[in-house]
Coordinates of N, CA and C in Angstrom, one line a residue:
Chain J
X1 N 77.6 124.8 128.1 CA 76.8 124.7 127.6 C 76.5 125.3 126.2
X2 N 75.4 124.8 125.2 CA 75.1 125.3 123.3 C 74.7 126.2 123.8
X3 N 74.9 127.3 122.8 CA 74.1 128.1 123.3 C 73.7 128.5 121.4
X4 N 72.8 129.1 121.5 CA 72.5 129.7 120.0 C 71.7 131.6 120.4
X5 N 72.6 132.2 119.8 CA 71.8 133.7 120.0 C 71.6 134.3 118.5
X6 N 70.3 134.6 118.8 CA 70.2 136.1 118.0 C 69.4 137.3 118.4
X7 N 69.5 138.3 117.7 CA 69.3 139.1 118.2 C 67.6 139.4 119.0
X8 N 67.6 139.5 119.9 CA 66.3 138.9 120.9 C 64.8 140.2 120.6
X9 N 66.1 141.9 119.8 CA 65.4 143.2 119.8 C 65.0 142.8 118.1
X10 N 63.9 143.6 117.9 CA 62.9 143.1 116.6 C 64.1 144.2 115.1
X11 N 63.9 143.7 114.7 CA 65.0 145.1 113.3 C 63.7 145.3 112.9
X12 N 63.8 146.9 112.6 CA 62.9 147.9 111.7 C 63.6 147.8 110.2
X13 N 63.6 147.8 109.4 CA 64.5 148.5 107.9 C 62.9 149.2 107.1
X14 N 63.8 150.0 105.8 CA 62.7 150.4 104.7 C 62.8 149.1 104.1
X15 N 61.9 149.6 103.1 CA 61.4 148.8 102.2 C 62.2 148.7 101.1
X16 N 62.6 147.9 100.4 CA 64.2 148.0 99.4 C 65.6 148.2 99.4
X17 N 65.2 148.2 100.9 CA 67.0 148.0 101.8 C 67.2 146.3 102.3
X18 N 68.6 146.2 102.3 CA 68.7 144.7 102.6 C 68.5 144.3 103.9
X19 N 68.1 143.3 104.7 CA 67.9 143.5 106.1 C 69.0 142.5 106.3
X20 N 69.9 142.3 107.1 CA 70.6 141.4 107.7 C 70.9 140.8 109.4
X21 N 70.3 139.5 109.1 CA 70.1 139.3 110.4 C 71.2 137.8 111.0
X22 N 71.8 138.3 112.3 CA 72.8 137.3 112.7 C 72.3 136.0 113.8
X23 N 73.0 135.1 113.2 CA 72.7 134.0 114.7 C 74.5 133.7 114.8
X24 N 74.8 133.8 115.9 CA 76.2 133.3 116.9 C 75.6 131.9 117.9
X25 N 76.4 130.9 117.5 CA 76.6 129.8 118.6 C 77.8 130.1 119.1
X26 N 77.6 129.3 120.0 CA 78.8 128.6 121.3 C 78.9 127.0 121.8
X27 N 80.0 126.8 122.1 CA 80.0 125.3 122.5 C 79.3 124.5 121.9
X28 N 79.6 124.3 120.5 CA 78.9 123.7 119.4 C 79.4 123.7 117.9
X29 N 79.4 122.6 117.0 CA 80.3 122.2 116.2 C 79.3 121.8 115.0
X30 N 78.5 122.7 114.1 CA 78.0 122.0 113.3 C 78.0 122.0 112.2
X31 N 77.6 121.3 111.6 CA 77.7 120.5 110.5 C 76.7 121.0 108.9
X32 N 75.7 121.6 110.0 CA 74.4 122.4 108.8 C 73.5 123.1 109.7
X33 N 73.0 124.3 109.4 CA 72.6 124.8 110.0 C 71.4 126.1 108.8
X34 N 70.6 125.8 109.6 CA 69.1 126.0 108.7 C 68.9 127.8 109.2
X35 N 67.6 127.8 108.2 CA 67.3 129.2 108.5 C 65.8 128.4 108.5
X36 N 64.7 129.7 109.2 CA 63.7 129.2 108.8 C 62.6 130.1 108.9
X37 N 61.6 130.6 108.4 CA 60.6 131.7 109.0 C 59.6 131.1 109.3
X38 N 58.9 132.2 110.4 CA 57.9 131.8 111.2 C 56.6 133.3 110.8
X39 N 56.1 132.6 110.6 CA 54.7 134.2 110.3 C 54.0 133.6 112.2
X40 N 53.0 135.2 113.0 CA 52.3 134.6 113.8 C 51.5 133.9 113.8
X41 N 51.6 133.1 114.8 CA 50.7 131.7 115.3 C 50.4 130.6 114.0
X42 N 51.7 130.2 113.4 CA 51.8 129.2 112.3 C 53.1 128.3 112.8
X43 N 53.3 127.5 111.8 CA 54.8 126.9 112.5 C 56.0 127.3 111.5
X44 N 57.0 127.2 111.8 CA 58.1 127.6 110.8 C 58.4 127.2 109.3
X45 N 58.4 127.8 108.5 CA 59.0 126.9 107.3 C 60.4 127.3 106.9
X46 N 60.9 125.9 106.1 CA 62.3 126.3 105.9 C 62.6 127.0 104.6
X47 N 63.5 127.8 105.2 CA 64.4 128.9 103.9 C 65.1 128.2 102.8
X48 N 66.4 128.1 103.9 CA 67.7 128.1 103.0 C 68.5 127.0 104.3
X49 N 69.4 125.8 103.6 CA 70.0 124.7 104.4 C 71.6 125.8 104.3
X50 N 72.5 125.4 105.0 CA 74.1 125.6 104.1 C 74.7 124.9 105.5
X51 N 76.0 124.1 104.4 CA 76.7 122.9 105.1 C 78.3 123.5 105.6
X52 N 78.2 123.5 106.6 CA 79.7 123.6 107.3 C 81.0 123.7 106.2
X53 N 81.1 122.9 104.8 CA 82.1 123.1 104.0 C 81.1 124.0 102.8
X54 N 80.3 124.4 103.3 CA 79.8 125.8 102.3 C 80.4 127.7 103.1
X55 N 80.7 128.9 102.4 CA 80.3 130.0 102.6 C 79.2 130.5 102.4
X56 N 78.6 130.1 101.2 CA 77.7 131.2 101.0 C 76.3 130.2 100.3
X57 N 75.6 129.9 100.7 CA 74.3 129.9 99.9 C 73.6 130.9 99.3
X58 N 72.9 130.9 98.0 CA 71.7 131.9 97.7 C 70.2 131.3 97.5
X59 N 69.3 132.0 97.4 CA 67.9 131.3 97.0 C 67.4 132.6 96.9
X60 N 67.2 133.3 95.0 CA 65.9 134.6 94.9 C 66.7 135.6 95.6
X61 N 66.0 136.4 96.9 CA 66.5 137.2 97.3 C 67.2 136.9 98.8
X62 N 67.5 135.9 99.0 CA 67.7 135.3 100.0 C 69.4 135.2 100.1
X63 N 70.6 135.3 101.1 CA 71.6 135.1 101.0 C 72.0 134.4 102.4
X64 N 73.1 133.2 102.3 CA 73.1 133.3 104.0 C 74.7 132.6 103.9
X65 N 75.1 133.2 104.7 CA 76.9 132.7 104.7 C 76.7 132.5 106.6
X66 N 78.0 131.5 106.2 CA 78.4 130.5 107.4 C 80.1 130.6 107.8
X67 N 80.3 131.0 108.8 CA 82.1 131.0 108.9 C 81.9 130.1 110.2
X68 N 82.5 129.3 110.3 CA 82.9 128.4 111.1 C 83.7 128.7 112.4
X69 N 84.7 129.8 111.5 CA 85.4 130.6 112.6 C 85.1 131.7 113.4
X70 N 83.8 132.1 112.8 CA 83.8 133.2 113.9 C 82.3 132.4 114.4
X71 N 81.8 131.4 114.2 CA 80.6 130.6 114.7 C 79.6 131.3 114.8
X72 N 79.4 131.8 113.5 CA 78.4 132.5 113.2 C 77.7 133.1 111.6
X73 N 76.6 132.9 111.3 CA 76.1 132.9 110.3 C 74.9 134.4 109.8
X74 N 75.2 134.5 108.8 CA 74.5 135.8 108.5 C 73.4 135.5 107.3
X75 N 72.0 136.2 107.8 CA 71.5 135.6 107.0 C 70.6 137.4 106.2
X76 N 70.4 137.5 104.5 CA 70.6 138.6 104.3 C 69.2 138.5 103.0
X77 N 68.3 139.0 103.3 CA 67.1 139.3 102.4 C 66.9 141.0 101.5
X78 N 67.9 140.7 100.2 CA 67.9 141.9 99.8 C 66.7 142.3 99.0
X79 N 66.0 143.6 98.3 CA 65.3 143.9 98.4 C 64.0 144.2 98.9
X80 N 63.9 143.8 100.3 CA 63.1 143.5 101.5 C 62.1 144.3 100.8
X81 N 60.6 143.9 101.5 CA 59.6 143.9 101.1 C 58.6 143.6 102.3
X82 N 57.7 144.4 102.8 CA 56.5 144.2 103.7 C 56.4 142.7 103.8
X83 N 56.0 141.9 102.8 CA 55.6 140.8 102.9 C 57.1 139.5 104.0
X84 N 57.7 140.5 103.8 CA 59.1 139.7 104.3 C 59.0 140.0 106.0
X85 N 58.4 140.7 106.2 CA 57.8 141.1 108.1 C 57.6 140.0 108.8
X86 N 58.6 139.2 109.5 CA 58.4 137.8 110.1 C 59.2 137.6 111.0
X87 N 59.4 136.7 112.0 CA 60.5 136.5 112.4 C 61.3 135.1 112.1
X88 N 62.7 135.2 112.1 CA 63.3 134.2 111.4 C 64.1 133.3 112.5
X89 N 64.2 131.9 112.2 CA 64.8 131.1 113.5 C 66.1 130.9 112.5
X90 N 67.0 130.6 113.8 CA 68.3 129.7 113.0 C 68.3 128.5 113.7
X91 N 68.6 127.1 112.6 CA 68.7 126.0 113.9 C 70.0 125.4 113.6
X92 N 70.8 124.7 114.4 CA 72.1 123.6 113.6 C 71.9 122.4 114.1
X93 N 72.9 121.8 113.3 CA 72.7 120.0 114.0 C 74.2 119.5 113.1
X94 N 74.7 118.9 114.1 CA 75.8 117.8 114.1 C 75.9 117.1 112.5
X95 N 76.9 116.3 112.7 CA 77.0 115.9 111.5 C 76.8 114.6 111.6
X96 N 77.2 114.4 112.4 CA 76.6 112.7 113.2 C 75.9 112.7 114.7
X97 N 76.2 111.2 115.0 CA 75.2 111.1 116.4 C 73.8 111.0 116.1
X98 N 73.2 111.8 117.0 CA 71.5 111.8 117.1 C 71.1 112.9 116.2
X99 N 69.9 112.5 115.2 CA 69.7 113.7 114.5 C 68.7 114.8 114.7
X100 N 69.3 116.0 115.8 CA 68.5 116.9 116.4 C 68.9 118.1 116.1
X101 N 68.2 118.7 115.9 CA 68.1 120.3 115.6 C 68.3 121.1 116.9
X102 N 69.3 122.3 116.8 CA 68.9 122.9 117.9 C 68.6 124.3 117.8
X103 N 67.1 125.1 118.2 CA 67.2 126.6 117.7 C 67.1 127.7 118.2
X104 N 67.6 128.7 117.8 CA 67.5 129.8 118.2 C 66.3 130.6 118.7
X105 N 66.1 131.8 119.2 CA 64.9 132.4 119.5 C 64.3 132.8 118.4
X106 N 65.5 133.3 117.6 CA 64.4 134.1 116.2 C 64.1 135.3 116.8
X107 N 64.5 136.4 115.3 CA 64.9 137.6 115.2 C 63.6 137.8 114.5
X108 N 62.7 138.9 115.3 CA 61.4 139.5 114.1 C 61.8 140.6 113.2
X109 N 61.5 140.7 112.2 CA 62.0 141.5 111.0 C 60.5 142.0 110.8
X110 N 60.6 143.5 110.6 CA 59.5 144.5 110.2 C 59.9 145.3 108.9
X111 N 59.4 145.3 107.9 CA 59.7 145.7 106.5 C 58.6 147.0 106.9
X112 N 59.3 148.4 106.7 CA 58.3 149.4 107.0 C 58.0 150.0 105.2
X113 N 57.2 150.1 104.7 CA 56.5 150.4 103.4 C 57.1 152.0 103.6
Chain Z
X1 N 48.9 116.2 99.0 CA 49.5 116.0 100.6 C 48.9 116.8 101.2
X2 N 48.9 117.0 102.6 CA 48.2 117.8 103.5 C 49.5 117.8 104.1
X3 N 50.8 117.5 104.1 CA 52.0 118.4 104.7 C 51.7 117.5 106.3
X4 N 51.7 118.4 107.4 CA 51.9 117.5 108.4 C 50.8 118.7 109.6
X5 N 49.9 117.3 109.7 CA 48.6 118.3 110.7 C 48.5 117.8 111.8
X6 N 48.3 118.3 112.9 CA 48.1 118.2 114.6 C 46.8 118.9 114.6
X7 N 46.3 117.8 115.9 CA 44.8 118.0 116.4 C 44.8 118.3 118.0
X8 N 44.6 119.2 118.8 CA 43.5 120.0 118.6 C 44.4 121.1 118.3
X9 N 43.4 122.4 117.5 CA 44.3 123.3 117.6 C 44.9 124.4 119.0
X10 N 44.0 124.3 119.7 CA 43.9 124.6 120.7 C 43.3 124.3 122.4
X11 N 43.3 123.7 123.3 CA 42.9 123.3 124.3 C 43.4 123.6 125.6
X12 N 42.0 123.9 127.1 CA 42.4 123.9 127.9 C 43.0 123.1 128.8
X13 N 43.4 123.0 129.6 CA 43.5 121.3 130.3 C 43.3 121.9 132.1
X14 N 43.1 121.3 132.7 CA 43.1 121.7 134.1 C 44.4 121.0 134.6
X15 N 45.2 121.6 135.8 CA 46.0 120.7 136.6 C 45.8 119.4 136.7
X16 N 46.4 118.5 136.5 CA 46.4 117.0 136.5 C 45.9 116.3 135.6
X17 N 44.8 116.9 134.5 CA 44.6 116.3 133.3 C 45.4 115.1 132.4
X18 N 44.9 114.7 131.6 CA 45.5 114.1 130.3 C 45.3 114.5 129.2
X19 N 46.3 114.2 128.3 CA 45.6 114.5 126.9 C 46.8 114.0 125.9
X20 N 46.1 114.1 124.9 CA 47.4 113.5 123.3 C 47.4 114.3 122.3
X21 N 48.3 114.9 122.0 CA 48.2 115.6 121.2 C 48.4 115.0 120.1
X22 N 47.7 115.2 118.8 CA 47.4 114.0 117.5 C 48.5 115.0 116.2
X23 N 49.4 114.0 116.0 CA 50.2 114.6 114.7 C 50.3 113.0 113.4
X24 N 50.4 113.8 113.1 CA 49.9 113.2 111.7 C 50.7 113.6 110.0
X25 N 51.5 113.0 109.2 CA 52.1 113.6 108.1 C 51.8 112.5 107.0
X26 N 51.4 112.8 105.9 CA 51.3 112.1 104.6 C 52.7 112.0 103.7
X27 N 54.0 112.6 104.1 CA 55.1 112.8 103.4 C 55.7 111.5 103.2
X28 N 55.4 110.3 104.2 CA 56.1 109.3 104.2 C 58.1 109.4 104.6
X29 N 57.7 110.5 105.4 CA 59.2 110.6 106.5 C 59.2 109.9 107.3
X30 N 60.5 109.2 107.5 CA 60.6 108.6 108.8 C 61.1 109.5 109.8
X31 N 61.3 110.7 109.9 CA 62.2 111.6 110.7 C 61.0 111.7 111.5
X32 N 60.6 112.8 112.8 CA 59.1 113.9 113.9 C 59.8 113.5 114.5
X33 N 59.6 114.7 115.2 CA 59.8 115.3 116.1 C 58.7 116.2 117.1
X34 N 58.8 116.2 118.0 CA 57.6 117.6 119.1 C 58.6 118.6 119.7
X35 N 58.1 119.6 119.0 CA 58.8 120.9 119.8 C 57.6 121.5 120.7
X36 N 58.2 122.5 121.8 CA 57.2 122.8 122.1 C 57.9 124.6 122.5
X37 N 57.2 126.0 122.2 CA 57.7 126.8 122.1 C 57.1 128.1 123.0
X38 N 57.9 128.2 123.6 CA 57.1 129.4 125.2 C 57.2 130.3 124.2
X39 N 57.1 132.1 124.5 CA 57.1 133.3 124.5 C 58.1 134.2 124.1
X40 N 58.5 134.1 123.5 CA 60.1 134.8 123.3 C 61.0 133.6 123.9
X41 N 60.4 132.7 123.4 CA 62.1 132.0 123.1 C 61.8 131.2 121.7
X42 N 62.9 130.2 121.6 CA 63.2 129.6 120.6 C 62.6 127.9 120.7
X43 N 62.2 127.2 119.9 CA 61.9 125.8 120.0 C 63.0 125.0 120.5
X44 N 62.0 123.9 121.3 CA 62.2 123.4 122.6 C 62.4 121.5 122.1
X45 N 63.1 121.1 121.8 CA 62.8 119.8 121.2 C 62.6 119.0 122.5
X46 N 61.0 118.1 122.6 CA 60.5 117.3 123.2 C 61.1 116.0 123.2
X47 N 60.6 115.1 122.1 CA 61.2 114.3 121.8 C 61.6 113.9 120.3
X48 N 61.6 112.8 119.7 CA 61.8 112.7 118.3 C 62.0 111.5 118.1
X49 N 61.8 110.8 116.5 CA 61.4 109.8 116.4 C 62.2 109.4 114.9
X50 N 63.0 108.6 114.5 CA 63.5 108.3 113.2 C 62.8 106.8 112.3
X51 N 62.2 106.9 113.0 CA 60.9 105.6 111.9 C 60.3 104.3 113.1
X52 N 59.4 104.1 112.7 CA 58.3 103.5 113.8 C 59.0 102.5 114.6
X53 N 58.6 102.5 115.8 CA 59.3 101.6 116.7 C 60.4 102.6 117.1
X54 N 60.4 103.4 117.3 CA 62.2 104.0 117.7 C 61.3 105.5 117.9
X55 N 62.2 105.9 119.0 CA 61.3 107.2 119.4 C 63.3 107.5 120.6
X56 N 63.4 108.8 121.2 CA 64.3 108.9 122.1 C 64.4 110.7 122.3
X57 N 65.2 110.8 123.7 CA 64.2 112.4 124.3 C 65.1 112.9 124.1
X58 N 64.4 114.5 123.8 CA 65.2 115.7 123.4 C 65.6 116.2 125.0
X59 N 65.7 117.9 124.3 CA 66.0 118.2 124.9 C 64.8 118.8 126.6
X60 N 63.7 118.6 126.5 CA 63.0 118.7 127.7 C 61.6 117.8 128.0
X61 N 62.3 116.6 127.8 CA 61.0 115.1 128.0 C 60.4 115.3 129.2
X62 N 60.6 116.2 130.2 CA 59.9 115.9 131.7 C 58.8 115.9 131.3
X63 N 57.5 114.9 131.9 CA 56.0 115.3 131.9 C 55.9 115.3 130.2
X64 N 56.4 114.1 129.3 CA 55.9 113.8 128.2 C 55.8 112.6 127.8
X65 N 54.9 111.7 127.2 CA 55.5 110.4 126.2 C 55.0 110.8 124.8
X66 N 55.8 109.6 124.1 CA 55.5 110.0 123.1 C 55.4 108.2 122.2
X67 N 54.6 107.7 121.7 CA 54.7 106.4 120.9 C 54.6 106.8 119.2
X68 N 55.1 105.1 118.7 CA 55.7 106.3 117.3 C 55.3 104.5 116.2
X69 N 54.2 104.0 116.2 CA 53.8 102.7 116.1 C 53.4 102.5 114.6
X70 N 53.4 103.8 113.6 CA 53.1 103.8 111.8 C 54.2 104.8 111.8
X71 N 54.5 105.1 110.8 CA 55.0 105.8 110.0 C 54.8 107.1 109.7
X72 N 53.3 107.4 109.5 CA 52.4 108.9 109.6 C 52.2 109.3 111.1
X73 N 51.9 108.4 112.0 CA 51.8 108.9 113.5 C 52.6 109.0 114.4
X74 N 52.6 110.3 115.1 CA 53.6 110.5 116.2 C 52.8 111.0 117.4
X75 N 52.0 110.5 118.2 CA 51.1 111.3 119.4 C 52.0 111.1 120.0
X76 N 51.8 112.5 120.9 CA 52.1 113.2 122.3 C 51.5 113.0 123.6
X77 N 51.6 112.5 124.6 CA 50.8 112.6 126.0 C 51.5 113.2 126.6
X78 N 50.3 113.7 127.3 CA 50.9 114.6 128.6 C 50.0 113.7 129.8
X79 N 50.4 113.4 130.7 CA 50.1 112.4 132.0 C 49.2 113.4 133.1
X80 N 50.1 114.2 133.3 CA 49.5 115.1 134.8 C 50.3 116.6 134.2
X81 N 49.3 117.0 133.6 CA 49.2 118.5 133.4 C 49.3 119.7 134.4
X82 N 51.1 119.7 134.2 CA 51.4 121.5 134.6 C 51.0 122.5 134.4
X83 N 51.1 123.6 135.2 CA 51.0 125.4 134.5 C 52.3 125.5 133.7
X84 N 53.7 124.9 133.6 CA 54.8 125.2 133.4 C 54.4 124.3 132.1
X85 N 53.6 123.5 131.3 CA 53.7 122.5 130.6 C 52.2 123.3 129.2
X86 N 52.1 125.2 129.4 CA 51.4 125.9 128.7 C 52.3 126.5 128.2
X87 N 51.8 126.0 126.9 CA 53.4 126.6 125.5 C 52.5 126.1 123.9
X88 N 53.1 126.2 123.2 CA 52.8 126.0 122.2 C 53.1 124.8 121.4
X89 N 53.1 123.5 121.0 CA 53.7 122.7 120.5 C 53.4 122.3 119.3
X90 N 54.2 122.2 117.9 CA 55.0 122.0 117.0 C 55.0 120.7 116.8
X91 N 54.6 119.7 116.1 CA 55.2 118.8 115.1 C 55.7 118.8 114.0
X92 N 56.9 118.2 113.6 CA 57.6 118.0 112.2 C 58.3 117.1 112.1
X93 N 58.5 117.0 110.5 CA 58.3 116.1 109.9 C 59.9 116.6 109.2
X94 N 60.8 115.0 108.9 CA 61.7 115.1 107.6 C 62.2 114.1 106.9
X95 N 63.2 113.9 106.0 CA 63.4 112.7 105.4 C 64.7 112.2 106.0
X96 N 65.3 111.3 106.4 CA 66.6 110.8 106.8 C 68.0 111.7 106.0
X97 N 68.5 112.1 106.6 CA 70.2 112.4 106.0 C 70.3 111.5 105.4
X98 N 71.0 112.8 104.0 CA 71.3 111.7 102.6 C 70.1 111.7 102.0
X99 N 69.1 112.0 102.0 CA 68.2 111.8 101.0 C 67.5 113.5 100.7
X100 N 67.8 113.9 100.2 CA 67.9 115.4 100.0 C 68.0 116.5 100.8
X101 N 67.8 117.4 100.6 CA 67.8 118.6 101.8 C 66.8 118.3 103.3
X102 N 67.8 118.4 104.1 CA 67.2 118.0 105.4 C 66.1 119.3 105.6
X103 N 64.9 119.4 104.7 CA 64.1 119.6 105.5 C 63.0 119.8 106.6
X104 N 62.9 120.7 107.6 CA 61.8 120.3 108.7 C 60.6 120.4 108.0
X105 N 59.2 120.1 108.2 CA 58.3 120.4 107.6 C 57.6 120.1 109.2
X106 N 57.0 121.6 109.3 CA 56.2 121.7 110.4 C 54.9 121.4 110.2
X107 N 53.6 121.1 111.5 CA 52.4 121.4 111.9 C 52.0 122.4 112.0
X108 N 50.9 123.0 111.8 CA 50.3 124.3 112.0 C 50.1 124.7 113.6
X109 N 50.5 123.7 114.9 CA 50.8 124.0 116.2 C 49.5 123.5 116.9
X110 N 49.5 123.0 117.8 CA 48.7 123.3 119.2 C 48.6 124.2 120.2
X111 N 47.6 125.4 120.3 CA 48.0 126.0 121.4 C 47.6 125.0 123.0
X112 N 48.4 124.9 124.3 CA 48.1 124.7 125.4 C 48.7 125.2 126.5
X113 N 46.8 125.6 126.9 CA 47.1 126.0 128.3 C 46.2 125.9 129.2
X114 N 47.2 125.2 130.5 CA 46.8 124.7 131.5 C 46.8 125.2 132.8
X115 N 45.3 125.4 133.5 CA 45.0 126.4 134.6 C 45.0 125.5 135.8

């Protein structure tokens, strides 16, 4: 069955360092991969989308890579700040057929001052 | 724009009761979704709609019903509440594929407790 895996353990890093979060998937061929941020008690907020024919996407301090051979996406936050502390979710969708996304369980990031 | 709004924010139901979770968006999005999120779990798609009058099942539709009579509203109905439906429910909307970046805009969520 389709499966998306994100590190279930929280990731703690020091302020100023680069945080790297991983999203692995199996039994799935996504055409689109998205990353969302979710703060406690709130709905997810869209951050970045990357398509299967794109290797890398950047937005300010954020960078996403997408390796369809490894079936993996990496999400990087450079020069991390305590305000970046949140749970980060990845979501996958196919290019055709029903228009649905499947979500990973998310990784909780804590940036220590 | 208010974006995606959901009511109520929190509700306690007794087993067997029914209720409707309301969702509305003012962005003129065709696509709308209902997800549930259990503690430590990802979002699970319950139902989705690609336009008024068109709905389809997601990954976990059992125990729920939806309707989409207008572009703006997408209510989720629980007919016979069960403890397994205790969760946080999120509604989301987006533009159709090909009409810009596929951002899903999420509402603030409804926390439901079934006792």
